mmCIF file of C-alpha atoms in Angstrom:
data_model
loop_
_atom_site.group_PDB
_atom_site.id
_atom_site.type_symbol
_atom_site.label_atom_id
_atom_site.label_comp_id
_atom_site.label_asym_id
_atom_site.label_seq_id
_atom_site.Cartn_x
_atom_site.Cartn_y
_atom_site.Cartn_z
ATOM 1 C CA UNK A 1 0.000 0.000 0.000
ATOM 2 C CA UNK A 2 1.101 3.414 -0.867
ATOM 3 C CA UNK A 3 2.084 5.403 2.120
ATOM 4 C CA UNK A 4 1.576 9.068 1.598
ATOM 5 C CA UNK A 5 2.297 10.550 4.831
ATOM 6 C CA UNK A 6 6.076 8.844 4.410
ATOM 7 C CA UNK A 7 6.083 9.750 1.070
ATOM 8 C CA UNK A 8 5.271 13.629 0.978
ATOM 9 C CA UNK A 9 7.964 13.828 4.267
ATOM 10 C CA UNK A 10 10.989 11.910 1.903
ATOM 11 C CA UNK A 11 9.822 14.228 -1.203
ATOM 12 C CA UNK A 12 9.935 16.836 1.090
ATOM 13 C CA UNK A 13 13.405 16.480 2.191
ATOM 14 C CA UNK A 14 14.734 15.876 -1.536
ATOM 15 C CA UNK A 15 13.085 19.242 -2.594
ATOM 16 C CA UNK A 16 15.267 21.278 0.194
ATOM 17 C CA UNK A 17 18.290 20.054 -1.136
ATOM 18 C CA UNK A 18 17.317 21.148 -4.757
ATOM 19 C CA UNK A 19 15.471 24.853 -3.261
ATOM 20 C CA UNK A 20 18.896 25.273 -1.634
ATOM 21 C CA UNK A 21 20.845 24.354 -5.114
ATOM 22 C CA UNK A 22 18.559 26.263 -7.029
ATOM 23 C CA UNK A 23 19.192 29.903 -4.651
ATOM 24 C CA UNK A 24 23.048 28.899 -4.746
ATOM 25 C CA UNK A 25 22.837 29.225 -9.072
ATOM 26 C CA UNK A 26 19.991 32.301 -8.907
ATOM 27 C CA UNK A 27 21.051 34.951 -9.599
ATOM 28 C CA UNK A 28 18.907 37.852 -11.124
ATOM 29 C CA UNK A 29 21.623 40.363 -12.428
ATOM 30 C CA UNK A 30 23.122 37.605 -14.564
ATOM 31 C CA UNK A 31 19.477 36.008 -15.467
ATOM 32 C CA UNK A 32 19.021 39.908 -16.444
ATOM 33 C CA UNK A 33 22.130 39.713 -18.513
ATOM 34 C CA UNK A 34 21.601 36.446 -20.142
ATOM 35 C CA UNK A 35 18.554 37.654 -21.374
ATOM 36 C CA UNK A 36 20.171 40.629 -23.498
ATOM 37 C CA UNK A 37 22.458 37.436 -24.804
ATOM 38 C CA UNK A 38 18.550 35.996 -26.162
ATOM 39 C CA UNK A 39 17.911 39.160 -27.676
ATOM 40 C CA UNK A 40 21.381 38.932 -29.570
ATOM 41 C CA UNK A 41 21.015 35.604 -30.483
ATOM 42 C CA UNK A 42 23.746 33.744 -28.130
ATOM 43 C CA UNK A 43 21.315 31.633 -26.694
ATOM 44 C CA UNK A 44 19.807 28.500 -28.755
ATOM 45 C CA UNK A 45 15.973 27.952 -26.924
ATOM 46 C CA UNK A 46 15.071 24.739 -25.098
ATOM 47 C CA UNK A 47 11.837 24.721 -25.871
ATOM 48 C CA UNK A 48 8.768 27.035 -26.829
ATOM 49 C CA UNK A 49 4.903 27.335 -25.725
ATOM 50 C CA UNK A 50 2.117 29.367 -26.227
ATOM 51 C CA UNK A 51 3.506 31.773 -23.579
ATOM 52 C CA UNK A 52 7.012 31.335 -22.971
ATOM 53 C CA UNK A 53 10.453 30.483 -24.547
ATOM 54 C CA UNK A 54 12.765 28.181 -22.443
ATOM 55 C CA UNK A 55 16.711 28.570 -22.053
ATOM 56 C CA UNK A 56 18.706 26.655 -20.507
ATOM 57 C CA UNK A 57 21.443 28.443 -18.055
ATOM 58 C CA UNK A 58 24.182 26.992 -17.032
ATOM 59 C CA UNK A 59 24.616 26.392 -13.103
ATOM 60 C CA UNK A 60 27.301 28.286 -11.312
ATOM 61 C CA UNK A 61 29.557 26.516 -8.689
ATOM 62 C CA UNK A 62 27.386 24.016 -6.935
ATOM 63 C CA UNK A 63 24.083 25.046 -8.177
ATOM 64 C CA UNK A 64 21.564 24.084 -10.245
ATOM 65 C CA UNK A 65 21.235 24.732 -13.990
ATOM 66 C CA UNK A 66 18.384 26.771 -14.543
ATOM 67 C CA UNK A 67 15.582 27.181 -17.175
ATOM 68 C CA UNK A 68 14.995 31.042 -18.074
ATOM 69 C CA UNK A 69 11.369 31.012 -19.144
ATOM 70 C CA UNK A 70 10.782 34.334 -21.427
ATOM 71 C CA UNK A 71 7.309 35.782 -21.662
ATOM 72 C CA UNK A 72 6.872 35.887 -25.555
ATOM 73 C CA UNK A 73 4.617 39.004 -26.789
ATOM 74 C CA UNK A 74 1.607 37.136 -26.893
ATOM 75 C CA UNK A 75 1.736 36.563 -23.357
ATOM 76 C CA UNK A 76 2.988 40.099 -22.331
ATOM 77 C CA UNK A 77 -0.375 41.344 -23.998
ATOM 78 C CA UNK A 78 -2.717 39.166 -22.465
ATOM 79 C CA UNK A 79 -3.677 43.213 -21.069
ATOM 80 C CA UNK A 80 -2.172 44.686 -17.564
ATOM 81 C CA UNK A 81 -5.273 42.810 -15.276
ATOM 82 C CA UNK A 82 -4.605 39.234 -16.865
ATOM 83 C CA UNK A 83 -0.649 40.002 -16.261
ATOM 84 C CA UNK A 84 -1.218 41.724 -12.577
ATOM 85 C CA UNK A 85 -3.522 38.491 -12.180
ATOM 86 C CA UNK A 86 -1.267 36.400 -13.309
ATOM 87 C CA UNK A 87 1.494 37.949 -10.862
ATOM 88 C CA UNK A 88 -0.602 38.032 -7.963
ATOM 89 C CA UNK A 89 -1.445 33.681 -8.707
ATOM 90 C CA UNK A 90 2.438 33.141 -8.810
ATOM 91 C CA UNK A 91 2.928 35.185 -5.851
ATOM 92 C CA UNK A 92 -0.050 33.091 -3.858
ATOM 93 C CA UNK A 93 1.814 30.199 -5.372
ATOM 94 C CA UNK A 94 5.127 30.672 -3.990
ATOM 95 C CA UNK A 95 3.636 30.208 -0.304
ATOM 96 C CA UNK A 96 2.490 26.981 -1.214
ATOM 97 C CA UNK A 97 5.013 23.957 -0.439
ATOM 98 C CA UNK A 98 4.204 20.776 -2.047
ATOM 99 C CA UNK A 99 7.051 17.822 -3.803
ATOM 100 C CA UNK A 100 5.509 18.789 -6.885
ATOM 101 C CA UNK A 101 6.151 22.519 -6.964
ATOM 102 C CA UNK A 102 9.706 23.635 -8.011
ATOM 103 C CA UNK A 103 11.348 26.737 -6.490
ATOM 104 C CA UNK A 104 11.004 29.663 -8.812
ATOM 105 C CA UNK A 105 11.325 33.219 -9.202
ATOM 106 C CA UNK A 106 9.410 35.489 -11.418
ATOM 107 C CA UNK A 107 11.188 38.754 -12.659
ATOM 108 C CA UNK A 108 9.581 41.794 -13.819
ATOM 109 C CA UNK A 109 12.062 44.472 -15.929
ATOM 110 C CA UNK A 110 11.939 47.148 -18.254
ATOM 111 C CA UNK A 111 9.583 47.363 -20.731
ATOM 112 C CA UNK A 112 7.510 44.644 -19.774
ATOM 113 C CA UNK A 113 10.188 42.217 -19.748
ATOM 114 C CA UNK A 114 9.232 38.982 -17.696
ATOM 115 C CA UNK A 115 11.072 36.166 -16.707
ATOM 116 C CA UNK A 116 9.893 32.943 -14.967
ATOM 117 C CA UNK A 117 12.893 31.280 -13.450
ATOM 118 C CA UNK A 118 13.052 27.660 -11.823
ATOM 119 C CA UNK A 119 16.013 24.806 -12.121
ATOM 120 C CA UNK A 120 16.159 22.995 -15.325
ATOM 121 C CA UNK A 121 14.012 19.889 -15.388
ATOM 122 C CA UNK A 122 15.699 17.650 -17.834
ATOM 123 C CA UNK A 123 13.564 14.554 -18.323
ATOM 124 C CA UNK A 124 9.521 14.878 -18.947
ATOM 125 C CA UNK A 125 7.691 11.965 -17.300
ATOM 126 C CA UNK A 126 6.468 9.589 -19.659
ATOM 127 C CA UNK A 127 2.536 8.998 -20.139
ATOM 128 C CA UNK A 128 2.631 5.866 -18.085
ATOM 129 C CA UNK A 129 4.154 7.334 -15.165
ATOM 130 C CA UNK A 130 2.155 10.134 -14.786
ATOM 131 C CA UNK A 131 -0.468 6.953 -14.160
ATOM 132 C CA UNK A 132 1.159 5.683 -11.262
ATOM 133 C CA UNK A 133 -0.350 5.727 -7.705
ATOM 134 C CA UNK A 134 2.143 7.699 -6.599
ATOM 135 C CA UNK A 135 2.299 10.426 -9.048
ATOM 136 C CA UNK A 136 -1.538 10.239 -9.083
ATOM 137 C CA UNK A 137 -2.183 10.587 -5.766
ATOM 138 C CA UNK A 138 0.777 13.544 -5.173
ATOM 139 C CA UNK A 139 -1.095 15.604 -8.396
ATOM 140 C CA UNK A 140 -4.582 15.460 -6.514
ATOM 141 C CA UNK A 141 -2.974 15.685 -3.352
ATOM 142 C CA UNK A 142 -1.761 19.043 -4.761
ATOM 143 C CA UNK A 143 -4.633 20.269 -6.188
ATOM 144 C CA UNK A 144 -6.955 20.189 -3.171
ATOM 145 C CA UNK A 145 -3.907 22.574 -1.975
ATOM 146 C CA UNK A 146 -3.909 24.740 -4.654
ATOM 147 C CA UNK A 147 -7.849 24.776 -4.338
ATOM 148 C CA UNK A 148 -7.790 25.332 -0.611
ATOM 149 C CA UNK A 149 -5.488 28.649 -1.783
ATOM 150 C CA UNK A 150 -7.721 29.943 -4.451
ATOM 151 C CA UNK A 151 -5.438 28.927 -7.484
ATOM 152 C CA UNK A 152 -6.294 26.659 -10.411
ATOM 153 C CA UNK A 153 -3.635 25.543 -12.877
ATOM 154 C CA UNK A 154 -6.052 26.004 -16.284
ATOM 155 C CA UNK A 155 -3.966 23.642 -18.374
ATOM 156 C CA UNK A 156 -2.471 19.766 -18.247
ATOM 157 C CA UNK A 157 0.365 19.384 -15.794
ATOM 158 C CA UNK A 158 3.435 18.628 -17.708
ATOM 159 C CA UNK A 159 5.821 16.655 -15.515
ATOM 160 C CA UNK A 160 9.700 16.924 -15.567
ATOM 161 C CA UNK A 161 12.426 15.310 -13.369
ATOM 162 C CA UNK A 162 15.441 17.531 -11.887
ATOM 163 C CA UNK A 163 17.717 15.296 -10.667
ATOM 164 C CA UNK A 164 15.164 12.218 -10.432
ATOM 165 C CA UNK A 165 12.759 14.591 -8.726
ATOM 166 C CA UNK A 166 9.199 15.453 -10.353
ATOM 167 C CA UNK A 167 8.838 19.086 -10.659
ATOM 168 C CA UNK A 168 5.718 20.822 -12.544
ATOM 169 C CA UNK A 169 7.152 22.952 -15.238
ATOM 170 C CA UNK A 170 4.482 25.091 -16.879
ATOM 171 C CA UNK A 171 2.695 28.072 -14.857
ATOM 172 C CA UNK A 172 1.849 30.163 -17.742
ATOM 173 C CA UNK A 173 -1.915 29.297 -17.361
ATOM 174 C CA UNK A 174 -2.038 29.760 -13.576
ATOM 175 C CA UNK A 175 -4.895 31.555 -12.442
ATOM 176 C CA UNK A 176 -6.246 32.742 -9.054
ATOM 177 C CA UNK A 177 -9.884 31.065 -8.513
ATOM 178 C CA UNK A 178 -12.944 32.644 -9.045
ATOM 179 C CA UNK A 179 -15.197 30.493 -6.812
ATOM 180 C CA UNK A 180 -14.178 31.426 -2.661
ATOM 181 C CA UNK A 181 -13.131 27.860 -1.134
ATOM 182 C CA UNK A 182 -14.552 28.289 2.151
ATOM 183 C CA UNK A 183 -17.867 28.677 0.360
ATOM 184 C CA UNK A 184 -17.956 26.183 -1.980
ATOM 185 C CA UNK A 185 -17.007 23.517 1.305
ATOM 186 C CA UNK A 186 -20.364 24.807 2.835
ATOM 187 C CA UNK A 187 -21.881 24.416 -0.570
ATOM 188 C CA UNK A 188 -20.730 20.839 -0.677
ATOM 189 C CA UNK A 189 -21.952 20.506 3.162
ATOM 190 C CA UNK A 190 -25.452 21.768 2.946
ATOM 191 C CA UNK A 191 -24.596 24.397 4.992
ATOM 192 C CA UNK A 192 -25.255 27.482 2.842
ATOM 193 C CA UNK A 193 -28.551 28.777 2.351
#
């Protein structure tokens, strides 16, 4: 039988070591400078969404490499109250702690420059594991959290490992919910008239 009491404390204590590696490689004066190296093409891209561009930065000392996600235009236009939404969901996000959730930083600059930083997740889980109890039961596990904060993540979960631990990678469609958890629980009770 799956424990997940034992589990969530071991994932718990792997994820320190890579929040610790992660602060020890960020960095936001050189993430600020590597992104004038996008802009003059030094930097091949990782990967590419509806939202962001990935880049892959090389860790310093003991640290942890790092993915550099770039707001493309697109995203930036969304309007100011989807971006100062989307802002405000991150920042709700960030005082949420959960094995799934990696360590990131989000980095607002001039002219609407926006950066989503986290470490580089190297390996996306395969469809198969992402069917496993135990990567079943941490996703739902995290969603009643991120439900009991008023945040929904309005998109499939894609699934990376960072040194063998499973990190969600996209946040782009993060949103802060519309529906007040403490009433929908007495909705669900029978207790509000």
């Amino acid at each position: 039988m799956f424990d997940i009491v034992n589990d969530f404390q071991v994932l718990m204590d792997a994820r320190r070591v890579l929040v610790q590696g992660f602060y020890k490689s960020y960095d936001p004066s050189r993430l600020w400078q590597e992104n004038k190296d996008i802009a003059k093409s030094r930097r091949h891209i990782l990967g590419e969404g509806r939202h962001f561009r990935s880049y892959l930065i090389p860790r310093q000392g003991e640290g942890l490499d790092l993915a550099m996600n770039v707001a493309k235009l697109s995203f930036l236009e969304r309007g100011p109250g989807e971006r100062k939404s989307w802002l405000e969901a991150c920042k709700g996000l960030m005082k949420v702690t959960h094995p799934l959730l990696p360590p990131f930083e989000v980095l607002e600059g001039d002219n609407d420059a926006l950066l989503f930083v986290m470490p580089y997740c190297e390996v996306p889980l395969s469809i198969d594991e992402l069917k496993t109890s135990p990567i079943t039961t941490r996703m739902e596990s995290l969603k009643r959290l991120l439900t009991e904060q008023g945040l929904i993540m309005d998109d499939y979960w894609q699934l990376r490992r960072c040194r063998g631990h499973e990190f969600i990678t996209d946040f782009s469609d993060l949103k802060r919910s519309s529906v007040d958890f403490n009433q929908t629980t007495c909705i669900k009770s029978g207790r509000l008239r």
